[in-house]
PDB file of C-alpha atoms in Angstrom:
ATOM      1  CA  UNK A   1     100.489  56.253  28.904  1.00  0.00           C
ATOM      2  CA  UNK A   2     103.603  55.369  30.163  1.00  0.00           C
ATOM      3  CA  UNK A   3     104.528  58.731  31.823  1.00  0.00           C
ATOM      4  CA  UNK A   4     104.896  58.660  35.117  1.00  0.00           C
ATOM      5  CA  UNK A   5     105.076  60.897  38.096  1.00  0.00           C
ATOM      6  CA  UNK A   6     106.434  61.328  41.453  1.00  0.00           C
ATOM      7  CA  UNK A   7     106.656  58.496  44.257  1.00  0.00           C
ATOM      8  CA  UNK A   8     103.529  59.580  46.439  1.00  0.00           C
ATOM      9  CA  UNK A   9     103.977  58.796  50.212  1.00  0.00           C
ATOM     10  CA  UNK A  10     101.324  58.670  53.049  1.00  0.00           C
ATOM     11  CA  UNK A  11     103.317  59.260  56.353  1.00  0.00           C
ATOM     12  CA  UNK A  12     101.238  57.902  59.371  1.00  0.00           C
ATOM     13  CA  UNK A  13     101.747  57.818  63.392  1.00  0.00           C
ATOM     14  CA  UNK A  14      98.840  55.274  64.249  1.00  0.00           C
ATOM     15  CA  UNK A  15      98.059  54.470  67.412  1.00  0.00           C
ATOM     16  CA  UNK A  16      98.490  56.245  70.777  1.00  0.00           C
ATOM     17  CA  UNK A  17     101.853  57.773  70.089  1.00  0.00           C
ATOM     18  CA  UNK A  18     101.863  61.246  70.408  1.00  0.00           C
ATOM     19  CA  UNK A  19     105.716  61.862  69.377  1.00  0.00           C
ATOM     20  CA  UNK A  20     105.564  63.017  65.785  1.00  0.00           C
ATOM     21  CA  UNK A  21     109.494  64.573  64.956  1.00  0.00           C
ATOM     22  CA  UNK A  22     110.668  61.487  63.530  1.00  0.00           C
ATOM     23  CA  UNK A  23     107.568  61.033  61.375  1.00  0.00           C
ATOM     24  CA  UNK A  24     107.894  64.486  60.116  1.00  0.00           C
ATOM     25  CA  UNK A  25     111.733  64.693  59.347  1.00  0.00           C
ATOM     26  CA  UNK A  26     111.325  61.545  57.134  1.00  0.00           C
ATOM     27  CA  UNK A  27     108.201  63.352  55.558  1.00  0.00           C
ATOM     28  CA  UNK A  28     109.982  66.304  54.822  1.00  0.00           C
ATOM     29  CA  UNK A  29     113.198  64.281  53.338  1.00  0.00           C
ATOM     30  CA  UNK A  30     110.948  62.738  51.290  1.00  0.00           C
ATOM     31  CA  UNK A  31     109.553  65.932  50.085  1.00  0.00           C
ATOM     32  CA  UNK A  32     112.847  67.430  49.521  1.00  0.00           C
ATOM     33  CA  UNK A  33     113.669  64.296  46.979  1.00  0.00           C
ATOM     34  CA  UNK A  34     111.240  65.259  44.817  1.00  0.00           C
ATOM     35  CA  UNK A  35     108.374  62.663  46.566  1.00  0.00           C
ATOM     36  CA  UNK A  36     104.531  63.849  46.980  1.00  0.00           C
ATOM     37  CA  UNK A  37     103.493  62.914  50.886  1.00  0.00           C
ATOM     38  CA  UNK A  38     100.785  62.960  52.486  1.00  0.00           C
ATOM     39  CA  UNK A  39     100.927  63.241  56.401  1.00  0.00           C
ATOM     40  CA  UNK A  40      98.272  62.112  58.304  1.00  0.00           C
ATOM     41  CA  UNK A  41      98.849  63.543  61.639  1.00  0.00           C
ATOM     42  CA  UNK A  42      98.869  62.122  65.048  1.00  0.00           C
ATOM     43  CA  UNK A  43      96.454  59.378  66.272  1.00  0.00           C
ATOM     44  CA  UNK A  44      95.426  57.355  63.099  1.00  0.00           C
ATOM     45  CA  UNK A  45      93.929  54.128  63.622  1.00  0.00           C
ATOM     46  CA  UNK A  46      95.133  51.652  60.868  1.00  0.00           C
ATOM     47  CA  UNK A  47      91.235  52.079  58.991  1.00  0.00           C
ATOM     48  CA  UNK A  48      92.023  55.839  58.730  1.00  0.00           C
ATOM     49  CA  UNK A  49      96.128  55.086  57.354  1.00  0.00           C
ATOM     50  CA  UNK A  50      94.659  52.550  54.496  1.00  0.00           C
ATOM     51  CA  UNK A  51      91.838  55.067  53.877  1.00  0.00           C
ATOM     52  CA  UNK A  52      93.954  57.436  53.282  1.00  0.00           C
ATOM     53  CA  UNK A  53      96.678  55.684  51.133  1.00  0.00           C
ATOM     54  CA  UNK A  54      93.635  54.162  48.837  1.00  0.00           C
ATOM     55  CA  UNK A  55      92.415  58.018  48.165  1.00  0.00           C
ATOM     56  CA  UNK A  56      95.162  59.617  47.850  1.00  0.00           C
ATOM     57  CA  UNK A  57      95.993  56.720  45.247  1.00  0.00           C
ATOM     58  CA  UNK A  58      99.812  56.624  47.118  1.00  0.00           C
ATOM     59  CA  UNK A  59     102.443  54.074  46.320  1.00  0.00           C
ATOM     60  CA  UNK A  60     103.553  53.569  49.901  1.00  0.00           C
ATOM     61  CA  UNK A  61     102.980  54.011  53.592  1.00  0.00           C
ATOM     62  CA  UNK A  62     105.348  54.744  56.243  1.00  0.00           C
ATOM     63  CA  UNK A  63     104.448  54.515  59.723  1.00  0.00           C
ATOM     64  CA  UNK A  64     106.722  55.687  62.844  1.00  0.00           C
ATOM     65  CA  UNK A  65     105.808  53.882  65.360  1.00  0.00           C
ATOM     66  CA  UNK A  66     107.021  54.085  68.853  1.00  0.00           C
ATOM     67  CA  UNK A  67     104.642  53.278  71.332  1.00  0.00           C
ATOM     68  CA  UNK A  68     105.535  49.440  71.133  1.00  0.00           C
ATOM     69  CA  UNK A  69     102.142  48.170  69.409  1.00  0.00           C
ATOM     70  CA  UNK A  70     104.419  48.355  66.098  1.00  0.00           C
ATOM     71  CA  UNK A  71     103.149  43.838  65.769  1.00  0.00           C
ATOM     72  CA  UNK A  72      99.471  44.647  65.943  1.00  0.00           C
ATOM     73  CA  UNK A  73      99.831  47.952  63.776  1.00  0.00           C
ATOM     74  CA  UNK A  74     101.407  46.755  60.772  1.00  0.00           C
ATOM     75  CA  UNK A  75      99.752  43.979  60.855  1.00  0.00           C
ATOM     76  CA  UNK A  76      96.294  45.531  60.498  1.00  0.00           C
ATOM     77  CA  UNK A  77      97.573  47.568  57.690  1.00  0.00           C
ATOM     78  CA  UNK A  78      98.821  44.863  56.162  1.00  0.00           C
ATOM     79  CA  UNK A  79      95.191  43.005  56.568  1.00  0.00           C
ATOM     80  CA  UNK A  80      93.287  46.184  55.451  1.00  0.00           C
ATOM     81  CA  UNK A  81      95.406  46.507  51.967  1.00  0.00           C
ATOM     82  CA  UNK A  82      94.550  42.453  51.475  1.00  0.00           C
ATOM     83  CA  UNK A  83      90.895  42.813  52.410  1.00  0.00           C
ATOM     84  CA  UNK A  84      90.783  46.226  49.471  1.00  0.00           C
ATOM     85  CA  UNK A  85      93.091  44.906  47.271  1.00  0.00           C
ATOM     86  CA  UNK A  86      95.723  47.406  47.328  1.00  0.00           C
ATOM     87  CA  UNK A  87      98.366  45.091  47.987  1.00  0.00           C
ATOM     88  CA  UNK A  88     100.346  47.282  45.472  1.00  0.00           C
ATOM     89  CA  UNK A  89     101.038  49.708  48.230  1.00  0.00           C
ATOM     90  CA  UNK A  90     103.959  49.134  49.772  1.00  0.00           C
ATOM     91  CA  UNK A  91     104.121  49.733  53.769  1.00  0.00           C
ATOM     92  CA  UNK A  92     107.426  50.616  55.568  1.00  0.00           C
ATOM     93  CA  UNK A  93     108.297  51.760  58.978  1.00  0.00           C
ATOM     94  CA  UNK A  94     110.679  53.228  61.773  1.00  0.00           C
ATOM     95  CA  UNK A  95     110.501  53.882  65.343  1.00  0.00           C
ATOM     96  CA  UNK A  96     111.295  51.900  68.239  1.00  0.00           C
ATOM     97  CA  UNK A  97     110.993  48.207  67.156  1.00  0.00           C
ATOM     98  CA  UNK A  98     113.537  45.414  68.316  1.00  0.00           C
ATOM     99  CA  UNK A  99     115.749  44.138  66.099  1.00  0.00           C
ATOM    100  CA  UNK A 100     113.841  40.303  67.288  1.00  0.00           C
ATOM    101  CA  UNK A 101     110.825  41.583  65.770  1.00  0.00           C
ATOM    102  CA  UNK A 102     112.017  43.047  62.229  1.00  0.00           C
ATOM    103  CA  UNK A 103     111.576  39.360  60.941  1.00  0.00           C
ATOM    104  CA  UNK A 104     108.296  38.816  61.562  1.00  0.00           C
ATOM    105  CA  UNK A 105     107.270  41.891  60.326  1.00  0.00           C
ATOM    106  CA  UNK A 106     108.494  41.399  57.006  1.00  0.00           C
ATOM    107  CA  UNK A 107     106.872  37.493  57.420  1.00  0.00           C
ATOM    108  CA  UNK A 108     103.440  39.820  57.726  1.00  0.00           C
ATOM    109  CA  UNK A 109     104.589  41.965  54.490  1.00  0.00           C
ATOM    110  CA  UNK A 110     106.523  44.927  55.604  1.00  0.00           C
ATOM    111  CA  UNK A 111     108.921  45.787  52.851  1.00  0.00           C
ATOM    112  CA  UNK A 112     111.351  47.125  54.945  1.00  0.00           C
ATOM    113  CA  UNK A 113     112.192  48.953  58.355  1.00  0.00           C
ATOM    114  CA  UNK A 114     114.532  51.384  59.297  1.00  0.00           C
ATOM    115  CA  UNK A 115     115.664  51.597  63.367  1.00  0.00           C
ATOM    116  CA  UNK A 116     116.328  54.736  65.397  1.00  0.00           C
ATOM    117  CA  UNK A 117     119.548  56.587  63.567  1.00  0.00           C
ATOM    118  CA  UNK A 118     118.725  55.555  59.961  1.00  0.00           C
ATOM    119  CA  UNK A 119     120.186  58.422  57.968  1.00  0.00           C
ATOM    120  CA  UNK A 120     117.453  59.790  56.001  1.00  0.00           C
ATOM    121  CA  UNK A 121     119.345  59.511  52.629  1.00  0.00           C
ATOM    122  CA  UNK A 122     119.141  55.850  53.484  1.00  0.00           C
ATOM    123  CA  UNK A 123     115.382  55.757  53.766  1.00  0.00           C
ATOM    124  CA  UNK A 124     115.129  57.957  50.687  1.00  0.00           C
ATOM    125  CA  UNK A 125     117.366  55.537  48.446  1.00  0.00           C
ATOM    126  CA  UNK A 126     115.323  52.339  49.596  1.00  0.00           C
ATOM    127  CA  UNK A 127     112.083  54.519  48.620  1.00  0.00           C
ATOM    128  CA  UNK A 128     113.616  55.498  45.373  1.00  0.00           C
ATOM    129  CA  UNK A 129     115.289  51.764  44.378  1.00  0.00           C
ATOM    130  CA  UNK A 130     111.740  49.897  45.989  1.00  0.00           C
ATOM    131  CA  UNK A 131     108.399  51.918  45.189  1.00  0.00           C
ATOM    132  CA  UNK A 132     107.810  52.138  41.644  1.00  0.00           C
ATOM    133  CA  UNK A 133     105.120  55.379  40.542  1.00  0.00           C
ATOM    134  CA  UNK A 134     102.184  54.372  39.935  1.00  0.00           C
ATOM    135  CA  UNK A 135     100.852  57.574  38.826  1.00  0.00           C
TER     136      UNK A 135
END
């Protein structure tokens, strides 16, 4: 008790998107800080993301999301966590999403999102400072 391991990440492209770099530069800066992540590939709905976060018993989820459904995406993340109670998961994302839109996303419960450019130290610190280990 009380020991505690590393931050583990599930790193998702749901939806139709087929453009993958982003998703997997942030997974492998992760990596390099020390982070476990899990990378689910291209073409997740948002059943298979939560799945996935709830079994590999992860502390967060980052999506890239580009193809413009980024509203209905997160949201239905967000829902599934509720409806399993795993609201202890965290859920961040990148991609293309309008600055207009960053508000209502973290209305729906997105911790945080990080815009085209983001160094990847940045997204590393907020991971480090905002998703506690749960293991």
């Amino acid at each position: 008790m009380g020991v505690s391991g590393p931050i583990r990440v599930v790193v998702a492209k749901p939806g139709l998107d087929g453009h993958d770099r982003g998703a997997k530069v942030i997974a492998r800066a992760l990596r390099d800080a020390g982070m476990e992540v899990i990378y689910t590939g291209l073409h997740q709905t948002p059943e298979q993301v939560v799945d996935t976060a709830i079994q590999e018993d992860a502390d967060a989820i980052g999506m890239s999301i580009l193809s413009g459904a980024h509203m209905t995406l997160f949201a239905k993340v967000i829902e599934l966590l509720k409806e399993r109670e795993a609201e202890d998961i965290k859920v961040f994302g990148g991609g293309i999403i309008p600055e207009a839109d960053i508000p209502s996303l973290k209305a729906l419960g997105v911790a945080a999102i990080f815009t085209p450019g983001t160094p990847t130290g940045d997204v590393v610190d907020w991971v480090n400072a905002n998703v506690p280990s749960a293991a």
